[in-house]
mmCIF file of C-alpha atoms and ligand atoms in Angstrom:
data_model
loop_
_atom_site.group_PDB
_atom_site.id
_atom_site.type_symbol
_atom_site.label_atom_id
_atom_site.label_comp_id
_atom_site.label_asym_id
_atom_site.label_seq_id
_atom_site.Cartn_x
_atom_site.Cartn_y
_atom_site.Cartn_z
ATOM 1 C CA MET A 1005 18.221 -15.782 -3.110
ATOM 2 C CA MET A 1006 14.582 -15.043 -2.977
ATOM 3 C CA ALA A 1007 13.035 -15.189 0.430
ATOM 4 C CA LEU A 1008 9.629 -15.958 -1.149
ATOM 5 C CA ARG A 1009 8.857 -17.363 -4.526
ATOM 6 C CA VAL A 1010 5.339 -18.011 -5.722
ATOM 7 C CA GLU A 1011 4.983 -19.877 -8.954
ATOM 8 C CA LYS A 1012 1.698 -20.176 -10.994
ATOM 9 C CA LEU A 1013 -0.564 -20.169 -7.888
ATOM 10 C CA THR A 1014 -4.234 -20.815 -8.724
ATOM 11 C CA LYS A 1015 -7.271 -20.736 -6.531
ATOM 12 C CA ALA A 1016 -10.936 -20.926 -7.113
ATOM 13 C CA PHE A 1017 -13.915 -21.089 -4.674
ATOM 14 C CA GLN A 1018 -16.610 -23.208 -6.273
ATOM 15 C CA GLU A 1019 -17.392 -21.541 -9.554
ATOM 16 C CA SER A 1020 -15.544 -18.302 -8.754
ATOM 17 C CA GLN A 1021 -11.764 -18.051 -9.821
ATOM 18 C CA VAL A 1022 -9.900 -15.814 -7.414
ATOM 19 C CA PHE A 1023 -6.510 -15.947 -9.209
ATOM 20 C CA SER A 1024 -4.999 -18.034 -11.911
ATOM 21 C CA GLU A 1025 -1.349 -18.853 -12.371
ATOM 22 C CA ILE A 1026 -0.066 -15.827 -10.249
ATOM 23 C CA SER A 1027 3.683 -15.689 -9.897
ATOM 24 C CA PHE A 1028 6.062 -13.314 -8.072
ATOM 25 C CA HIS A 1029 9.267 -13.155 -6.049
ATOM 26 C CA ILE A 1030 9.998 -11.196 -2.839
ATOM 27 C CA ALA A 1031 13.610 -10.683 -1.870
ATOM 28 C CA GLN A 1032 15.167 -11.096 1.618
ATOM 29 C CA GLY A 1033 14.652 -7.964 3.675
ATOM 30 C CA GLU A 1034 12.134 -6.436 1.194
ATOM 31 C CA PHE A 1035 8.919 -4.820 2.327
ATOM 32 C CA ALA A 1036 6.456 -5.599 -0.479
ATOM 33 C CA THR A 1037 2.819 -4.558 -0.529
ATOM 34 C CA PHE A 1038 -0.171 -5.992 -2.359
ATOM 35 C CA LEU A 1039 -2.374 -3.138 -3.159
ATOM 36 C CA GLY A 1040 -5.841 -3.624 -4.773
ATOM 37 C CA PRO A 1041 -9.619 -3.059 -4.413
ATOM 38 C CA SER A 1042 -11.829 -5.139 -2.201
ATOM 39 C CA GLY A 1043 -12.387 -8.700 -3.506
ATOM 40 C CA CYS A 1044 -9.360 -8.809 -5.830
ATOM 41 C CA GLY A 1045 -7.899 -11.712 -3.906
ATOM 42 C CA LYS A 1046 -5.274 -10.207 -1.571
ATOM 43 C CA SER A 1047 -6.327 -12.065 1.594
ATOM 44 C CA THR A 1048 -6.785 -15.360 -0.266
ATOM 45 C CA LEU A 1049 -3.223 -15.094 -1.590
ATOM 46 C CA LEU A 1050 -1.749 -14.392 1.891
ATOM 47 C CA ARG A 1051 -3.689 -17.285 3.355
ATOM 48 C CA CYS A 1052 -2.306 -19.533 0.684
ATOM 49 C CA ILE A 1053 1.140 -18.456 1.579
ATOM 50 C CA ALA A 1054 0.619 -18.925 5.276
ATOM 51 C CA GLY A 1055 -0.994 -22.242 4.675
ATOM 52 C CA LEU A 1056 -4.485 -21.406 5.959
ATOM 53 C CA THR A 1057 -5.966 -21.883 2.511
ATOM 54 C CA THR A 1058 -4.991 -24.713 0.128
ATOM 55 C CA PRO A 1059 -4.300 -23.541 -3.405
ATOM 56 C CA ASP A 1060 -5.689 -25.626 -6.381
ATOM 57 C CA SER A 1061 -2.298 -25.619 -8.121
ATOM 58 C CA GLY A 1062 1.001 -23.880 -8.123
ATOM 59 C CA GLU A 1063 4.016 -23.763 -5.770
ATOM 60 C CA ILE A 1064 5.357 -21.710 -2.975
ATOM 61 C CA PHE A 1065 9.050 -21.640 -2.010
ATOM 62 C CA ILE A 1066 10.550 -20.098 1.072
ATOM 63 C CA ASN A 1067 14.436 -19.686 0.811
ATOM 64 C CA GLU A 1068 14.097 -22.028 -2.196
ATOM 65 C CA ASN A 1069 12.489 -24.845 -0.126
ATOM 66 C CA ASN A 1070 9.194 -25.926 -1.601
ATOM 67 C CA ILE A 1071 6.587 -25.509 1.297
ATOM 68 C CA THR A 1072 3.487 -25.862 -0.714
ATOM 69 C CA SER A 1073 2.282 -28.870 1.253
ATOM 70 C CA GLU A 1074 3.838 -27.937 4.583
ATOM 71 C CA PRO A 1075 1.413 -27.388 7.454
ATOM 72 C CA PRO A 1076 1.286 -23.633 8.629
ATOM 73 C CA ARG A 1077 3.377 -24.050 11.729
ATOM 74 C CA LEU A 1078 6.316 -25.539 9.893
ATOM 75 C CA ARG A 1079 6.520 -22.823 7.248
ATOM 76 C CA GLY A 1080 8.404 -20.180 9.349
ATOM 77 C CA ILE A 1081 5.696 -17.621 8.497
ATOM 78 C CA ALA A 1082 3.796 -15.401 10.936
ATOM 79 C CA MET A 1083 0.639 -13.559 10.067
ATOM 80 C CA VAL A 1084 -1.016 -10.408 11.516
ATOM 81 C CA PHE A 1085 -4.712 -9.827 10.913
ATOM 82 C CA GLN A 1086 -6.898 -6.685 10.889
ATOM 83 C CA SER A 1087 -8.795 -8.164 13.844
ATOM 84 C CA TYR A 1088 -5.709 -8.688 16.098
ATOM 85 C CA ALA A 1089 -6.966 -12.182 17.067
ATOM 86 C CA LEU A 1090 -5.633 -11.910 20.599
ATOM 87 C CA PHE A 1091 -6.573 -14.187 23.477
ATOM 88 C CA PRO A 1092 -8.845 -12.078 25.647
ATOM 89 C CA ASN A 1093 -8.314 -14.141 28.771
ATOM 90 C CA MET A 1094 -4.530 -13.811 28.581
ATOM 91 C CA THR A 1095 -2.261 -10.887 29.646
ATOM 92 C CA VAL A 1096 -0.087 -9.122 26.994
ATOM 93 C CA TRP A 1097 2.923 -11.096 28.250
ATOM 94 C CA ASP A 1098 1.069 -14.460 27.790
ATOM 95 C CA ASN A 1099 -0.388 -13.517 24.475
ATOM 96 C CA ILE A 1100 3.121 -12.638 23.132
ATOM 97 C CA GLY A 1101 4.646 -15.786 24.726
ATOM 98 C CA PHE A 1102 2.001 -18.178 23.540
ATOM 99 C CA GLY A 1103 3.798 -19.376 20.476
ATOM 100 C CA LEU A 1104 7.075 -19.926 22.393
ATOM 101 C CA LYS A 1105 5.291 -21.946 25.020
ATOM 102 C CA MET A 1106 3.809 -24.136 22.248
ATOM 103 C CA LYS A 1107 7.350 -24.627 21.045
ATOM 104 C CA LYS A 1108 8.369 -25.707 24.493
ATOM 105 C CA LEU A 1109 11.231 -23.350 24.751
ATOM 106 C CA PRO A 1110 13.027 -23.128 28.117
ATOM 107 C CA VAL A 1111 11.218 -20.488 30.343
ATOM 108 C CA THR A 1112 14.227 -18.194 30.761
ATOM 109 C CA GLN A 1113 14.745 -18.111 27.026
ATOM 110 C CA GLN A 1114 11.109 -17.356 26.520
ATOM 111 C CA SER A 1115 11.311 -14.468 28.984
ATOM 112 C CA SER A 1116 14.277 -12.749 27.333
ATOM 113 C CA LEU A 1117 12.691 -13.136 23.885
ATOM 114 C CA ILE A 1118 9.366 -11.636 25.149
ATOM 115 C CA GLU A 1119 11.134 -8.763 26.824
ATOM 116 C CA GLU A 1120 12.991 -8.041 23.635
ATOM 117 C CA VAL A 1121 9.959 -7.721 21.441
ATOM 118 C CA ILE A 1122 8.023 -5.784 24.183
ATOM 119 C CA ALA A 1123 10.791 -3.151 23.963
ATOM 120 C CA LEU A 1124 10.767 -3.334 20.197
ATOM 121 C CA VAL A 1125 6.988 -2.505 19.927
ATOM 122 C CA GLU A 1126 7.215 -0.160 22.963
ATOM 123 C CA LEU A 1127 4.738 -1.866 25.185
ATOM 124 C CA GLN A 1128 6.878 -1.727 28.362
ATOM 125 C CA GLY A 1129 4.703 -1.355 31.479
ATOM 126 C CA LYS A 1130 1.710 -3.085 29.745
ATOM 127 C CA GLU A 1131 2.849 -6.693 30.308
ATOM 128 C CA GLN A 1132 0.161 -7.645 32.834
ATOM 129 C CA LYS A 1133 -2.718 -5.895 31.029
ATOM 130 C CA TYR A 1134 -5.475 -7.807 29.262
ATOM 131 C CA PRO A 1135 -6.534 -6.973 25.742
ATOM 132 C CA ALA A 1136 -9.745 -5.308 26.840
ATOM 133 C CA GLU A 1137 -7.633 -2.797 28.789
ATOM 134 C CA LEU A 1138 -5.706 -1.724 25.773
ATOM 135 C CA SER A 1139 -6.384 0.631 22.795
ATOM 136 C CA GLY A 1140 -6.616 -0.725 19.273
ATOM 137 C CA GLY A 1141 -3.223 0.469 18.422
ATOM 138 C CA GLN A 1142 -1.785 -1.241 21.483
ATOM 139 C CA CYS A 1143 -3.616 -4.470 20.628
ATOM 140 C CA GLN A 1144 -2.096 -4.513 17.173
ATOM 141 C CA ARG A 1145 1.345 -3.897 18.629
ATOM 142 C CA VAL A 1146 0.800 -6.988 20.798
ATOM 143 C CA ALA A 1147 -0.223 -8.923 17.736
ATOM 144 C CA LEU A 1148 2.842 -7.752 15.913
ATOM 145 C CA ALA A 1149 5.104 -8.668 18.943
ATOM 146 C CA ARG A 1150 3.446 -12.094 19.104
ATOM 147 C CA SER A 1151 4.527 -12.637 15.473
ATOM 148 C CA LEU A 1152 7.980 -11.159 15.764
ATOM 149 C CA VAL A 1153 8.823 -13.214 18.863
ATOM 150 C CA LEU A 1154 8.785 -16.304 16.745
ATOM 151 C CA LYS A 1155 11.472 -14.816 14.464
ATOM 152 C CA PRO A 1156 9.571 -15.656 11.293
ATOM 153 C CA LYS A 1157 11.294 -15.925 7.914
ATOM 154 C CA ILE A 1158 8.474 -13.880 6.462
ATOM 155 C CA LEU A 1159 5.935 -11.591 8.147
ATOM 156 C CA LEU A 1160 2.562 -11.536 6.416
ATOM 157 C CA MET A 1161 0.170 -8.739 7.327
ATOM 158 C CA ASP A 1162 -3.449 -8.451 6.129
ATOM 159 C CA GLU A 1163 -4.702 -4.877 6.496
ATOM 160 C CA PRO A 1164 -3.251 -4.638 10.058
ATOM 161 C CA PHE A 1165 -4.011 -1.042 10.563
ATOM 162 C CA SER A 1166 -7.413 -0.526 8.839
ATOM 163 C CA ALA A 1167 -9.433 -0.726 12.061
ATOM 164 C CA LEU A 1168 -7.445 2.091 13.584
ATOM 165 C CA ASP A 1169 -7.881 5.842 13.426
ATOM 166 C CA THR A 1170 -5.826 7.814 10.977
ATOM 167 C CA ARG A 1171 -3.335 9.310 13.544
ATOM 168 C CA ILE A 1172 -2.496 5.948 15.144
ATOM 169 C CA ARG A 1173 -2.330 4.268 11.748
ATOM 170 C CA LYS A 1174 0.303 6.740 10.531
ATOM 171 C CA LYS A 1175 2.270 6.378 13.702
ATOM 172 C CA LEU A 1176 2.236 2.555 13.464
ATOM 173 C CA ARG A 1177 3.392 2.573 9.850
ATOM 174 C CA VAL A 1178 6.437 4.411 10.771
ATOM 175 C CA GLN A 1179 7.139 2.141 13.733
ATOM 176 C CA LEU A 1180 6.505 -0.978 11.755
ATOM 177 C CA ARG A 1181 8.899 0.235 8.955
ATOM 178 C CA THR A 1182 11.588 0.967 11.525
ATOM 179 C CA ILE A 1183 11.306 -2.442 13.168
ATOM 180 C CA GLN A 1184 11.248 -4.136 9.704
ATOM 181 C CA LYS A 1185 14.429 -2.390 8.662
ATOM 182 C CA GLU A 1186 16.127 -3.099 12.050
ATOM 183 C CA LEU A 1187 15.406 -6.793 11.856
ATOM 184 C CA ASN A 1188 15.936 -6.992 8.018
ATOM 185 C CA LEU A 1189 12.602 -8.704 7.929
ATOM 186 C CA THR A 1190 11.038 -9.882 4.698
ATOM 187 C CA ALA A 1191 7.462 -8.488 4.925
ATOM 188 C CA LEU A 1192 4.468 -8.983 2.800
ATOM 189 C CA PHE A 1193 1.737 -6.445 3.556
ATOM 190 C CA VAL A 1194 -1.765 -6.109 2.167
ATOM 191 C CA THR A 1195 -3.884 -2.967 1.949
ATOM 192 C CA HIS A 1196 -6.537 -1.397 -0.183
ATOM 193 C CA ASP A 1197 -5.337 2.058 0.841
ATOM 194 C CA GLN A 1198 -3.073 3.522 -1.710
ATOM 195 C CA GLU A 1199 -1.642 6.219 0.539
ATOM 196 C CA GLU A 1200 -0.655 3.488 3.107
ATOM 197 C CA ALA A 1201 0.978 1.424 0.395
ATOM 198 C CA LEU A 1202 2.965 4.370 -0.994
ATOM 199 C CA THR A 1203 4.304 5.436 2.412
ATOM 200 C CA ILE A 1204 5.242 2.055 3.757
ATOM 201 C CA SER A 1205 6.604 -0.064 0.905
ATOM 202 C CA ASP A 1206 9.868 -0.693 -0.924
ATOM 203 C CA ARG A 1207 7.785 -2.308 -3.665
ATOM 204 C CA ILE A 1208 4.156 -2.304 -4.569
ATOM 205 C CA LEU A 1209 2.373 -5.169 -6.427
ATOM 206 C CA LEU A 1210 -0.831 -3.648 -7.735
ATOM 207 C CA MET A 1211 -3.523 -6.174 -8.007
ATOM 208 C CA ASN A 1212 -6.863 -6.300 -9.822
ATOM 209 C CA GLU A 1213 -9.232 -9.160 -10.224
ATOM 210 C CA GLY A 1214 -6.706 -11.770 -9.204
ATOM 211 C CA LYS A 1215 -3.851 -10.379 -11.485
ATOM 212 C CA ILE A 1216 -0.708 -8.359 -10.752
ATOM 213 C CA VAL A 1217 -1.257 -5.411 -13.060
ATOM 214 C CA GLN A 1218 1.867 -3.475 -12.123
ATOM 215 C CA ASP A 1219 4.994 -4.281 -9.972
ATOM 216 C CA GLY A 1220 7.350 -1.627 -9.094
ATOM 217 C CA THR A 1221 8.711 0.774 -6.481
ATOM 218 C CA ALA A 1222 6.284 3.128 -4.729
ATOM 219 C CA GLU A 1223 7.833 5.982 -6.721
ATOM 220 C CA GLN A 1224 7.244 4.124 -10.025
ATOM 221 C CA ILE A 1225 3.719 3.128 -9.207
ATOM 222 C CA TYR A 1226 2.881 6.680 -8.407
ATOM 223 C CA THR A 1227 4.590 8.493 -11.204
ATOM 224 C CA GLU A 1228 4.528 5.956 -13.920
ATOM 225 C CA PRO A 1229 1.305 4.022 -13.818
ATOM 226 C CA SER A 1230 1.391 1.681 -16.805
ATOM 227 C CA ASN A 1231 -2.435 1.065 -17.347
ATOM 228 C CA SER A 1232 -5.674 2.776 -16.841
ATOM 229 C CA PHE A 1233 -6.544 0.651 -13.735
ATOM 230 C CA ALA A 1234 -3.285 1.897 -12.073
ATOM 231 C CA VAL A 1235 -4.165 5.452 -13.047
ATOM 232 C CA ARG A 1236 -7.688 5.160 -11.569
ATOM 233 C CA PHE A 1237 -6.603 3.409 -8.461
ATOM 234 C CA ILE A 1238 -3.438 5.210 -7.534
ATOM 235 C CA GLY A 1239 -3.666 8.957 -8.178
ATOM 236 C CA ASN A 1240 -6.270 11.480 -8.842
ATOM 237 C CA TYR A 1241 -5.072 11.508 -12.352
ATOM 238 C CA ASN A 1242 -6.773 13.397 -15.095
ATOM 239 C CA LEU A 1243 -7.251 10.956 -17.903
ATOM 240 C CA LEU A 1244 -7.604 12.238 -21.451
ATOM 241 C CA ASP A 1245 -8.632 10.414 -24.473
ATOM 242 C CA ASN A 1246 -6.903 10.738 -27.930
ATOM 243 C CA HIS A 1247 -9.093 13.710 -29.032
ATOM 244 C CA GLN A 1248 -8.701 15.511 -25.782
ATOM 245 C CA ALA A 1249 -4.941 14.972 -25.754
ATOM 246 C CA ARG A 1250 -4.612 16.340 -29.262
ATOM 247 C CA THR A 1251 -6.799 19.427 -28.498
ATOM 248 C CA LEU A 1252 -5.113 20.241 -25.145
ATOM 249 C CA LEU A 1253 -1.649 19.135 -25.436
ATOM 250 C CA GLY A 1254 -1.019 18.683 -29.056
ATOM 251 C CA ILE A 1255 -0.242 15.082 -28.512
ATOM 252 C CA THR A 1256 -1.102 12.453 -31.198
ATOM 253 C CA SER A 1257 -1.189 9.001 -29.515
ATOM 254 C CA ASP A 1258 -3.249 5.795 -29.743
ATOM 255 C CA HIS A 1259 -3.151 5.652 -25.949
ATOM 256 C CA GLN A 1260 -4.974 7.497 -23.173
ATOM 257 C CA ILE A 1261 -2.934 10.301 -21.582
ATOM 258 C CA ALA A 1262 -2.736 10.649 -17.811
ATOM 259 C CA VAL A 1263 -1.785 13.951 -16.139
ATOM 260 C CA ARG A 1264 -1.515 14.386 -12.296
ATOM 261 C CA PRO A 1265 -3.307 17.321 -10.801
ATOM 262 C CA GLU A 1266 0.013 18.614 -9.395
ATOM 263 C CA SER A 1267 1.525 18.539 -12.904
ATOM 264 C CA ILE A 1268 -0.831 21.389 -13.985
ATOM 265 C CA TYR A 1269 0.315 24.984 -13.192
ATOM 266 C CA VAL A 1270 -1.804 28.115 -13.088
ATOM 267 C CA ARG A 1271 0.078 30.679 -15.062
ATOM 268 C CA GLU A 1272 1.125 33.845 -13.120
ATOM 269 C CA ASP A 1273 1.832 37.030 -14.986
ATOM 270 C CA GLY A 1274 5.436 38.023 -15.075
ATOM 271 C CA ARG A 1275 6.624 34.697 -14.084
ATOM 272 C CA ASN A 1276 9.114 32.663 -16.171
ATOM 273 C CA TYR A 1277 8.472 28.886 -16.566
ATOM 274 C CA PRO A 1278 10.986 26.296 -17.653
ATOM 275 C CA GLU A 1279 10.821 25.081 -21.104
ATOM 276 C CA HIS A 1280 8.971 21.839 -20.341
ATOM 277 C CA VAL A 1281 6.141 23.768 -18.658
ATOM 278 C CA ARG A 1282 3.972 24.593 -21.725
ATOM 279 C CA HIS A 1283 0.746 24.040 -23.584
ATOM 280 C CA PRO A 1284 -1.100 27.074 -22.249
ATOM 281 C CA VAL A 1285 -4.990 26.681 -22.235
ATOM 282 C CA LYS A 1286 -7.779 28.909 -20.860
ATOM 283 C CA GLY A 1287 -9.928 27.508 -18.086
ATOM 284 C CA LYS A 1288 -12.687 28.451 -15.668
ATOM 285 C CA VAL A 1289 -12.876 27.381 -12.055
ATOM 286 C CA MET A 1290 -15.914 25.187 -11.329
ATOM 287 C CA ASP A 1291 -15.271 24.617 -7.664
ATOM 288 C CA SER A 1292 -12.548 24.024 -5.200
ATOM 289 C CA LEU A 1293 -11.955 21.543 -2.348
ATOM 290 C CA LEU A 1294 -9.620 22.103 0.562
ATOM 291 C CA LEU A 1295 -7.664 18.920 1.108
ATOM 292 C CA GLY A 1296 -5.425 20.396 3.773
ATOM 293 C CA ASN A 1297 -1.957 21.313 2.513
ATOM 294 C CA VAL A 1298 -3.419 21.371 -1.040
ATOM 295 C CA ILE A 1299 -6.401 22.951 -2.628
ATOM 296 C CA ARG A 1300 -7.899 20.907 -5.500
ATOM 297 C CA TYR A 1301 -9.611 23.042 -8.197
ATOM 298 C CA ARG A 1302 -12.000 21.617 -10.754
ATOM 299 C CA VAL A 1303 -11.363 23.555 -13.780
ATOM 300 C CA GLU A 1304 -13.417 23.509 -16.999
ATOM 301 C CA VAL A 1305 -11.240 23.566 -20.127
ATOM 302 C CA ALA A 1306 -12.859 23.293 -23.616
ATOM 303 C CA GLY A 1307 -15.732 21.248 -22.260
ATOM 304 C CA LEU A 1308 -13.430 19.060 -20.253
ATOM 305 C CA GLU A 1309 -13.063 18.897 -16.446
ATOM 306 C CA LEU A 1310 -9.573 18.929 -15.062
ATOM 307 C CA LYS A 1311 -8.389 18.522 -11.497
ATOM 308 C CA VAL A 1312 -5.590 20.983 -10.634
ATOM 309 C CA ASP A 1313 -3.821 20.848 -7.212
ATOM 310 C CA LEU A 1314 -2.161 23.937 -5.869
ATOM 311 C CA LEU A 1315 -0.273 24.224 -2.526
ATOM 312 C CA ASN A 1316 -2.342 25.941 0.061
ATOM 313 C CA ARG A 1317 0.053 28.810 0.898
ATOM 314 C CA SER A 1318 -1.276 32.062 2.442
ATOM 315 C CA SER A 1319 0.900 33.856 -0.027
ATOM 316 C CA GLU A 1320 -0.669 32.224 -3.029
ATOM 317 C CA ARG A 1321 -3.563 33.604 -4.987
ATOM 318 C CA LEU A 1322 -6.800 31.826 -4.336
ATOM 319 C CA PHE A 1323 -9.370 31.314 -7.102
ATOM 320 C CA ALA A 1324 -13.135 31.675 -6.642
ATOM 321 C CA THR A 1325 -15.698 29.742 -8.490
ATOM 322 C CA GLY A 1326 -16.060 31.233 -11.906
ATOM 323 C CA ALA A 1327 -12.507 32.714 -12.071
ATOM 324 C CA GLU A 1328 -10.811 32.543 -15.394
ATOM 325 C CA LEU A 1329 -7.288 31.437 -15.385
ATOM 326 C CA GLN A 1330 -4.642 30.028 -17.767
ATOM 327 C CA LEU A 1331 -3.199 26.504 -17.227
ATOM 328 C CA LEU A 1332 0.226 25.170 -18.166
ATOM 329 C CA PHE A 1333 1.249 21.506 -18.202
ATOM 330 C CA ASN A 1334 4.465 19.950 -17.124
ATOM 331 C CA ALA A 1335 5.331 18.011 -20.235
ATOM 332 C CA GLN A 1336 7.797 15.819 -18.418
ATOM 333 C CA GLU A 1337 5.032 14.366 -16.272
ATOM 334 C CA ILE A 1338 2.471 13.461 -18.969
ATOM 335 C CA ARG A 1339 2.122 9.628 -19.205
ATOM 336 C CA GLU A 1340 0.733 7.472 -21.887
ATOM 337 C CA VAL A 1341 -1.323 4.547 -20.461
ATOM 338 C CA ASP A 1342 -2.767 1.271 -22.006
HETATM 339 N N1 ATP B 607 -13.836 -18.946 1.992
HETATM 340 C C1 ATP B 607 -14.425 -18.481 0.821
HETATM 341 N N2 ATP B 607 -15.394 -19.122 0.132
HETATM 342 C C2 ATP B 607 -15.847 -18.633 -1.018
HETATM 343 N N3 ATP B 607 -15.450 -17.523 -1.620
HETATM 344 C C3 ATP B 607 -14.415 -16.802 -0.935
HETATM 345 C C4 ATP B 607 -13.818 -17.265 0.222
HETATM 346 N N4 ATP B 607 -12.880 -16.397 0.584
HETATM 347 C C5 ATP B 607 -12.861 -15.484 -0.418
HETATM 348 N N5 ATP B 607 -13.816 -15.688 -1.348
HETATM 349 C C6 ATP B 607 -13.996 -14.921 -2.526
HETATM 350 O O1 ATP B 607 -12.749 -14.679 -3.226
HETATM 351 C C7 ATP B 607 -12.626 -13.452 -3.763
HETATM 352 C C8 ATP B 607 -11.380 -12.736 -3.164
HETATM 353 O O2 ATP B 607 -11.516 -12.575 -1.728
HETATM 354 P P1 ATP B 607 -10.358 -11.923 -0.782
HETATM 355 O O3 ATP B 607 -10.791 -11.941 0.530
HETATM 356 O O4 ATP B 607 -9.043 -12.571 -1.121
HETATM 357 O O5 ATP B 607 -10.315 -10.458 -1.324
HETATM 358 P P2 ATP B 607 -9.521 -9.234 -0.781
HETATM 359 O O6 ATP B 607 -8.760 -8.667 -1.871
HETATM 360 O O7 ATP B 607 -8.769 -9.613 0.468
HETATM 361 O O8 ATP B 607 -10.650 -8.216 -0.324
HETATM 362 P P3 ATP B 607 -10.808 -7.176 0.876
HETATM 363 O O9 ATP B 607 -9.980 -5.953 0.439
HETATM 364 O O10 ATP B 607 -12.200 -6.874 0.840
HETATM 365 O O11 ATP B 607 -10.340 -7.813 2.041
HETATM 366 C C9 ATP B 607 -13.935 -12.716 -3.343
HETATM 367 O O12 ATP B 607 -14.728 -12.690 -4.391
HETATM 368 C C10 ATP B 607 -14.592 -13.539 -2.224
HETATM 369 O O13 ATP B 607 -15.816 -13.442 -2.183
HETATM 370 MG MG1 MG B 608 -8.902 -9.041 2.461
#
């Protein structure tokens, strides 16, 4: 059974069409991410599912119940926003308990549920603090706890970590993923950050201009982008046209050819390469960029500029600007794209 099924959902604001007849399914316990550039319609889609925005047409099912016309509070959906949206005049405890109070649950039951989620998001000791006394990461964990305490059928998250610094963001991703697995929660996450999508998701729905342009596992989206938008948005792919692919790789194709920077090798004398590492070409280093664990070289090859990533190992040879080298391509990782 699908936890969430969206059928032919359509939404326009005045003259501008956000999406038209968009359809997808999310399975129970799945962590799915909508990834796409700013303005492609991610937030509008989540808001339609939550019931905060009314679609023009189409249907939304939760556990096969049609909830398209249900008010938000009856949908069994919780939503976490980038801006936390906490009540500033309420403590952490009261913020988390707010929804339970509205549901008029017995006080003792409220308390045990609140305690449970406070432990889950590791906010013990902060119960009596006010939002202004917390860090951004702590506020977002309060917002998450406030959603989880209602035991939603589906948790929607709209760029929940994008206001936080990189270190906290990475930590919270891991924490969220652990909680989601522990509770077997169906989660729909939105981000425009490809690294975030790749690290957090079971499945990524890549979105552009109101359309799902690719739907697959994080691994598939990264290694097998099916179209040039995916290539441009996901990796730092080298994109070759027909002529370039023929000259460099001897490939005759009607399609563009995508090669990842880490699929290109710098040939070392005396080293043996497997059979699929081939197509030697001469190149010249234009410049290099230290990315941390990786050094990205821009290499000029037959008038073309290629990105080549090498691991930043102290034992490895470094190449100065102007250095001449020979490149090899991993033929197994060369992709045709539309
Ligand atoms: N309330 C509204 N009234 C009019 N137009 C809107 C409204 N909300 C969104 N739009 C338009 O709909 C389109 C999609 O917006 P949406 O917020 O869904 O994009 P997004 O993918 O979430 O972008 P971002 O990554 O910047 O958050 C945009 O062109 C936006 O200007
Ligand atoms: Mg948005």
